[in-house]
PDB file of C-alpha atoms in Angstrom:
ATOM      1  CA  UNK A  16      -3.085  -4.603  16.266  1.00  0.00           C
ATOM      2  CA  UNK A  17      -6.727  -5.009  15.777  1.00  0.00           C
ATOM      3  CA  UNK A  18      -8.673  -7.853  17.331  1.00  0.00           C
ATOM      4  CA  UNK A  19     -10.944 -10.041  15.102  1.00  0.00           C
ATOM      5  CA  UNK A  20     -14.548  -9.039  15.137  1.00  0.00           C
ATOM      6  CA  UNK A  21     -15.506 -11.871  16.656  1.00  0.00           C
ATOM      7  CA  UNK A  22     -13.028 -11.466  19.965  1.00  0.00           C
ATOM      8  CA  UNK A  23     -14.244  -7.693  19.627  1.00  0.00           C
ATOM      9  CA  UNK A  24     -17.953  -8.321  19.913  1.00  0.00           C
ATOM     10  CA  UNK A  25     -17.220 -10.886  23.024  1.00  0.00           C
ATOM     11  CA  UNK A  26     -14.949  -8.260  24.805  1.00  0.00           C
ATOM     12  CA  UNK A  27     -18.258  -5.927  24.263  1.00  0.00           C
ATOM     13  CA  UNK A  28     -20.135  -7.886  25.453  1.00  0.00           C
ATOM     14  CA  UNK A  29     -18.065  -8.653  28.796  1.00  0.00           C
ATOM     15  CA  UNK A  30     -17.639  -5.078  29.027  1.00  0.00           C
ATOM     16  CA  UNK A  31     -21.321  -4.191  29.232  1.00  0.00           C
ATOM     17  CA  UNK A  32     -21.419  -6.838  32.086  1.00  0.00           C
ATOM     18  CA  UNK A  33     -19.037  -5.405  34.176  1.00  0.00           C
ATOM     19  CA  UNK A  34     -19.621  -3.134  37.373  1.00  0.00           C
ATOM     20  CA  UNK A  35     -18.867   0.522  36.867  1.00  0.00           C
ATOM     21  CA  UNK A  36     -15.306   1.179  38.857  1.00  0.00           C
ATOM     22  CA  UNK A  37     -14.785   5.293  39.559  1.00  0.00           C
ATOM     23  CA  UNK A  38     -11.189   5.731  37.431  1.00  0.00           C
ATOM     24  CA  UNK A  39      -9.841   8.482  39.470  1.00  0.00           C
ATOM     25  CA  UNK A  40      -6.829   8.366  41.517  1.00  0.00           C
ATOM     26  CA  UNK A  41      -3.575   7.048  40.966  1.00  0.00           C
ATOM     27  CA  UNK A  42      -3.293   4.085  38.190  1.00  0.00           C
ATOM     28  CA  UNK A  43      -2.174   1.636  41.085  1.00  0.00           C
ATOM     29  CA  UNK A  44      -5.875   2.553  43.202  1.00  0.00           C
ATOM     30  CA  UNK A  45      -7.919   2.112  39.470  1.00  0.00           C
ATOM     31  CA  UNK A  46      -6.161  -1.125  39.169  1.00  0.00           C
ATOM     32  CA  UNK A  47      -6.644  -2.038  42.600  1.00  0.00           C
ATOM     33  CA  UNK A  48     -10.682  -1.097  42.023  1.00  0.00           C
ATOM     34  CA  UNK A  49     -10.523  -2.942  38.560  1.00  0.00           C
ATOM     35  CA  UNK A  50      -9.517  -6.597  40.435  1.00  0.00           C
ATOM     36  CA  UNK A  51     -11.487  -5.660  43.554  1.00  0.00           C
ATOM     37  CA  UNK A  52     -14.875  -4.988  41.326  1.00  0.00           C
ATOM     38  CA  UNK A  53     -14.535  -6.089  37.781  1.00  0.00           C
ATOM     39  CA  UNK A  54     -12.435  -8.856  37.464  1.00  0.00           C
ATOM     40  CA  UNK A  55     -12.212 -10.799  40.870  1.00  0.00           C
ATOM     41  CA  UNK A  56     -16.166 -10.850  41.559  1.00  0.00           C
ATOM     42  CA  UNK A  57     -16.209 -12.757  37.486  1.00  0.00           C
ATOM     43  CA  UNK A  58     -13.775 -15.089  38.195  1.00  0.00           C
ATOM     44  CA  UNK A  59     -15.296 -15.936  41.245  1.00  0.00           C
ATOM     45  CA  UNK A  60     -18.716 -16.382  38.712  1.00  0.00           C
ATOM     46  CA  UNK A  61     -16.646 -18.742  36.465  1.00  0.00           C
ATOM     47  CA  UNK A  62     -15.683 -20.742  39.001  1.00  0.00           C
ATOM     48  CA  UNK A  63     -12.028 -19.564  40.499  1.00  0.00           C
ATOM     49  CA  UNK A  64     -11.713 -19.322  43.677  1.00  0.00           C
ATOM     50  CA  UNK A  65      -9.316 -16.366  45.101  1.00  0.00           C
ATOM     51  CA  UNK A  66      -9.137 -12.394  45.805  1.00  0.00           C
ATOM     52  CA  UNK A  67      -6.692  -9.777  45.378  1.00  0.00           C
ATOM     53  CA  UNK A  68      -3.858 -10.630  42.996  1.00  0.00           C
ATOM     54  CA  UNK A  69      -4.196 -15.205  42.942  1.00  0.00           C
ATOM     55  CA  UNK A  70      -7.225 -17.264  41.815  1.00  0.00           C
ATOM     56  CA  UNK A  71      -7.109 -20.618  41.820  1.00  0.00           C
ATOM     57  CA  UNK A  72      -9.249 -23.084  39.491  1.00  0.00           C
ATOM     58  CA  UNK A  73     -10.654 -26.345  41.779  1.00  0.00           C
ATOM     59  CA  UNK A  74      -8.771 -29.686  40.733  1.00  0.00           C
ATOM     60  CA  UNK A  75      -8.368 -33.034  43.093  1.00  0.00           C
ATOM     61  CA  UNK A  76      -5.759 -33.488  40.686  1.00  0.00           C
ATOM     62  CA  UNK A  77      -3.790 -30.036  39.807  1.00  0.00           C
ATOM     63  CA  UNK A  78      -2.564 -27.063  41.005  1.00  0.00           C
ATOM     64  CA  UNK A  79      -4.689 -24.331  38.413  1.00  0.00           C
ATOM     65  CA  UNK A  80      -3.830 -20.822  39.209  1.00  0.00           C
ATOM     66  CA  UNK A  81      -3.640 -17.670  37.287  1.00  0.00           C
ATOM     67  CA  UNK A  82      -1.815 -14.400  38.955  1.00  0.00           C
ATOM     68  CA  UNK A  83      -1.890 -10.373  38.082  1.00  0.00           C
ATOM     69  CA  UNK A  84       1.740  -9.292  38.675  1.00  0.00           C
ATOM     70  CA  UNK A  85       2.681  -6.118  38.362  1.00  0.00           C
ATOM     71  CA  UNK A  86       5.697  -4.916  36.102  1.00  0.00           C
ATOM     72  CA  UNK A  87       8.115  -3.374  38.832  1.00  0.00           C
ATOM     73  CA  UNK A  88       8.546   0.062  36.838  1.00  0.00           C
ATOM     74  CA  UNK A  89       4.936   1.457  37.252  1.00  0.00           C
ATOM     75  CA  UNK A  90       4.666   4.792  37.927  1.00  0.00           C
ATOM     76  CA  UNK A  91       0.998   7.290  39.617  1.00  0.00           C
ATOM     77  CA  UNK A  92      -0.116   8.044  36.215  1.00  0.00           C
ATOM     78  CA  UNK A  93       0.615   4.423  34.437  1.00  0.00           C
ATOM     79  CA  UNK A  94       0.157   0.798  35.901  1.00  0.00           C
ATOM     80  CA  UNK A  95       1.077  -2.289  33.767  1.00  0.00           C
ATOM     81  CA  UNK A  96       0.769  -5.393  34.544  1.00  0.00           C
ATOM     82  CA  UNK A  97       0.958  -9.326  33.509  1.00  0.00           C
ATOM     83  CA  UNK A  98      -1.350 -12.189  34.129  1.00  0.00           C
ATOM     84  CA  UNK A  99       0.602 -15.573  34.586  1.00  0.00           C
ATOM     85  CA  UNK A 100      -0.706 -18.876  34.524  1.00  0.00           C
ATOM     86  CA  UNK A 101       0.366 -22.153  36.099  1.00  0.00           C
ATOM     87  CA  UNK A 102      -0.870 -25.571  36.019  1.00  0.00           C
ATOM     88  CA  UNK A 103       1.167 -28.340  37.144  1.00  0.00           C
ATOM     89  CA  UNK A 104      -0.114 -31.880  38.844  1.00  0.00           C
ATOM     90  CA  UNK A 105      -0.261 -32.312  42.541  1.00  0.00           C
ATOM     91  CA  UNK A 106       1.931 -35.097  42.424  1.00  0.00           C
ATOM     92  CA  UNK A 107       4.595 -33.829  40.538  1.00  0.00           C
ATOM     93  CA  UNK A 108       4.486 -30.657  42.886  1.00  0.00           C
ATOM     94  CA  UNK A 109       4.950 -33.066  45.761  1.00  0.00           C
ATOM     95  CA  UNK A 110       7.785 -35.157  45.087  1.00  0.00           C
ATOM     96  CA  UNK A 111       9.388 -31.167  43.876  1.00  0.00           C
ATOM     97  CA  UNK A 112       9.165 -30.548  47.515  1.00  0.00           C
ATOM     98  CA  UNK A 113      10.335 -33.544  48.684  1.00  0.00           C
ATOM     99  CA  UNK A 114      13.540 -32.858  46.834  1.00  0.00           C
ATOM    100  CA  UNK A 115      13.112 -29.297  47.553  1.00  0.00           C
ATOM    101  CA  UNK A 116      11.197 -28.521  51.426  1.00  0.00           C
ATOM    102  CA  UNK A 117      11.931 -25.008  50.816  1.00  0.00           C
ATOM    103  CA  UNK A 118       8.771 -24.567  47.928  1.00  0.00           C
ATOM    104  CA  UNK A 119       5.469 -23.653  49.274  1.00  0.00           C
ATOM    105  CA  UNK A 120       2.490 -26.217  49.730  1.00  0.00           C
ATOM    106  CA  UNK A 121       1.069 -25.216  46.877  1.00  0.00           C
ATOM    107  CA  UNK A 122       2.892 -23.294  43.398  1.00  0.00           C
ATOM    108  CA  UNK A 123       1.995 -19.501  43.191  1.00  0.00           C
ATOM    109  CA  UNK A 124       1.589 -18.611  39.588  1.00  0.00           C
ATOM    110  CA  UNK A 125       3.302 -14.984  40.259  1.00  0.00           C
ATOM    111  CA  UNK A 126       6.942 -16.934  41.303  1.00  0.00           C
ATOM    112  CA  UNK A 127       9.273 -18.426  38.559  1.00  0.00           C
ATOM    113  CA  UNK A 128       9.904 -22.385  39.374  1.00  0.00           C
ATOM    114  CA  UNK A 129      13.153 -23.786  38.025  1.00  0.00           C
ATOM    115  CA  UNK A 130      10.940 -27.370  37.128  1.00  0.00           C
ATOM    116  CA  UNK A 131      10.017 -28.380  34.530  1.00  0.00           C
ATOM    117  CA  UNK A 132       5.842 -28.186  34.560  1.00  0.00           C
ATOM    118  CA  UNK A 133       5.562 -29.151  30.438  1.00  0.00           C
ATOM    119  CA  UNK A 134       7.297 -32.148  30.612  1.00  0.00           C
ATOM    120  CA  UNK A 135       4.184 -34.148  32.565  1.00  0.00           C
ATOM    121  CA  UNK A 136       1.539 -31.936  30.553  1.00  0.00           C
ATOM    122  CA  UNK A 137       1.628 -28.868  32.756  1.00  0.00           C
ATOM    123  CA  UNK A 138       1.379 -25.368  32.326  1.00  0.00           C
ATOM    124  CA  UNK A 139       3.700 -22.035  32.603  1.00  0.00           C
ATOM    125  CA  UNK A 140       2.619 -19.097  30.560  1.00  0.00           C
ATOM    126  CA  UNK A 141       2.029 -15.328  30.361  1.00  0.00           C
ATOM    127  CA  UNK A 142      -1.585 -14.759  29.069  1.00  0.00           C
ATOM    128  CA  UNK A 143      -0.538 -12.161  26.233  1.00  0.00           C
ATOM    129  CA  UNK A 144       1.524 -15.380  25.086  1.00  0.00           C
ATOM    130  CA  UNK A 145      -1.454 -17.594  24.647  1.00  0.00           C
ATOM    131  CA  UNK A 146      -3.332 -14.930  23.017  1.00  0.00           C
ATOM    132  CA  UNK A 147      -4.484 -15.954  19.633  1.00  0.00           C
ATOM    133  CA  UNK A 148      -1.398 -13.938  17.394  1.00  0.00           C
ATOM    134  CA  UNK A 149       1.390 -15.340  20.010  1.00  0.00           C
ATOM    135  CA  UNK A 150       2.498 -12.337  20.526  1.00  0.00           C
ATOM    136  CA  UNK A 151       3.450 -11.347  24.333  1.00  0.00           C
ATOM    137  CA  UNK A 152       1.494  -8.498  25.628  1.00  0.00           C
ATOM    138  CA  UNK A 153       1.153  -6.433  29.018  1.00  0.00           C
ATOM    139  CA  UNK A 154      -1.763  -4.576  29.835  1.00  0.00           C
ATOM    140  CA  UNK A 155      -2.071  -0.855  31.170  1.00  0.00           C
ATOM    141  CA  UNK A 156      -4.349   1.114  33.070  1.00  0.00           C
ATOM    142  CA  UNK A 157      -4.073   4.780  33.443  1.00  0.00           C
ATOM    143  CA  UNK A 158      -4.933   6.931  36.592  1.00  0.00           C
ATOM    144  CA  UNK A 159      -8.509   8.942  35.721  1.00  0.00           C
ATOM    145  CA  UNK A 160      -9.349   6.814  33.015  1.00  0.00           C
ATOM    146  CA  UNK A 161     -11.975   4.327  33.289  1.00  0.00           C
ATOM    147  CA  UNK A 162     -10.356  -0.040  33.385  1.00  0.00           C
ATOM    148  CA  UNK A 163     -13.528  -1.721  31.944  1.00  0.00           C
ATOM    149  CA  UNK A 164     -11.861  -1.913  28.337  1.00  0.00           C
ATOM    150  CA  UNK A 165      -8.997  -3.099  29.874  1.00  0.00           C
ATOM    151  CA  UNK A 166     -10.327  -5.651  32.674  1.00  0.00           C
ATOM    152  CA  UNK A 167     -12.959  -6.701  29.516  1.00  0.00           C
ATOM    153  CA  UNK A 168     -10.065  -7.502  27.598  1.00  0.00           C
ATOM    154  CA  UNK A 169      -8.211  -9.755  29.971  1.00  0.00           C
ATOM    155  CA  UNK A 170     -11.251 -11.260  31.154  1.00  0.00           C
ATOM    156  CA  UNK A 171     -12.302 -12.559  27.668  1.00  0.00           C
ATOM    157  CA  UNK A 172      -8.422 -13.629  26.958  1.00  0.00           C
ATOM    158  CA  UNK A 173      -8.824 -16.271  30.229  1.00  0.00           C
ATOM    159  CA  UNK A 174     -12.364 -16.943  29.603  1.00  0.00           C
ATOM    160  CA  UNK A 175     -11.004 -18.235  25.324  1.00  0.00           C
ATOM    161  CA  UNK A 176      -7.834 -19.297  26.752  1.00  0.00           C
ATOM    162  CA  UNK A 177      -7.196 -20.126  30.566  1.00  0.00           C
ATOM    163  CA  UNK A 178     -10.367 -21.327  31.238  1.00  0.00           C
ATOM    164  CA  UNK A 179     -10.640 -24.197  28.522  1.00  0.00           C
ATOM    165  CA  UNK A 180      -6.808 -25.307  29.759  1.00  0.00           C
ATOM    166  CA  UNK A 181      -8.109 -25.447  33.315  1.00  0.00           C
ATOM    167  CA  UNK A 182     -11.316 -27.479  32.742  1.00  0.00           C
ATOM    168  CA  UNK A 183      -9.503 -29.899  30.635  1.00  0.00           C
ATOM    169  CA  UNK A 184      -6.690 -30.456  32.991  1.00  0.00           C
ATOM    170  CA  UNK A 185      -8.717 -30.311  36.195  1.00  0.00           C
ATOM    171  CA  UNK A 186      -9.617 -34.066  36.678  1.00  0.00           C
ATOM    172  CA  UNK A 187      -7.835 -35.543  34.087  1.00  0.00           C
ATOM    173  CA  UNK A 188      -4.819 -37.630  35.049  1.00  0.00           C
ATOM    174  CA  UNK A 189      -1.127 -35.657  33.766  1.00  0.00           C
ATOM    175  CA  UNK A 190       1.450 -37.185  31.490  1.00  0.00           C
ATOM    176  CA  UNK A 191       3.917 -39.362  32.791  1.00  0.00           C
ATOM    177  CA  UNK A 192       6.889 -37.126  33.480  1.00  0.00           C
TER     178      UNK A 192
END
C-alpha cells in the first residue's frame, strides 16, 4: 500500500524535522528513544501535554488523549505497536463514575471502557483505523534500524487526523447522550 504523494511529501517533510535517535539496541530501547526524542518532544510542540506512552490534548470540556500501546507479542528484534485515541466529555465521564467509583479520574486511552463514548459525540479509535483507506494498521520498529520513517509516519497520521478531532471537540459542547 502506497501513500498518496501528497501524505508522502508531508511525512518527508516531518521526517527531516525530527531529531536523529541512535537505532541500535533492542527494538523495545529504539522505540523507547523514538517516543522519548521524536515523537513526545512534537506533540508537546503541537500542543499535547504528556510523556512516555499518554498525551493528553487541553479541553475545559473533554477528556482528549491519544496512547502508544504495545502489541503484547513483541519480541528483541521486532516491536509493534498501536496508537489509540479517546475523546469523551467530562460530564459524561463523571456521571460513568458515579455509577461506576471503580474508573479512574480521568479515561486512559490505552484501557478498553465498556461505555458508550459515540453516543454523546465522543471518540474511541485505533489511529491505523482513521487513516485515510480505513484500513487498521500497526506500526513496527526494528532493533538497529533507524524509527524516523516510522515515528514520521504516525506523527503526520495524528497531525491529518487526531489533531483536527481534538481541536474541534476541545471547547465545543458534546451531543446530548
Amino acid at each position: 500500500m502506497s501513500l498518496p504523494f501528497v501524505e508522502r511529501s508531508e511525512v518527508r517533510r516531518v521526517r527531516d524535522m525530527l531529531a536523529p535517535v541512535e537505532p541500535g539496541g533492542s527494538a523495545r530501547q529504539v522505540y523507547g528513544a523514538m517516543l522519548e526524542h521524536q515523537i513526545a518532544p512534537t506533540l508537546r510542540e503541537w500542543g499535547l501535554d504528556g510523556d512516555g506512552e499518554r498525551f493528553d490534548y487541553p479541553s475545559r470540556v473533554w477528556h482528549l488523549s491519544l496512547a502508544f500501546v504495545p502489541v503484547s507479542w513483541n519480541t528483541v528484534s521486532r516491536f509493534q505497536f498501536d496508537v489509540n485515541v479517546i475523546a469523551v466529555s467530562r460530564v459524561a465521564w463523571q456521571q460513568w463514575r458515579a455509577h461506576e467509583p471503580s474508573l479512574p479520574e480521568s479515561p486512559d486511552a490505552a484501557v478498553y471502557y465498556a461505555q458508550d463514548f459515540v453516543a454523546g459525540g465522543g471518540l474511541v479509535a485505533r489511529l491505523g483505523e482513521l487513516q485515510r483507506d480505513g484500513l487498521d494498521r500497526r506500526w513496527t520498529v526494528h532493533g538497529g534500524v533507524d524509527p524516523a520513517p516510522v515515528a514520521a509516519e504516525v506523527l503526520t497520521g495524528l497531525k491529518r487526523r487526531v489533531l483536527p478531532q481534538f481541536a474541534g471537540r476541545a471547547e465545543a459542547r458534546p451531543l446530548p447522550a
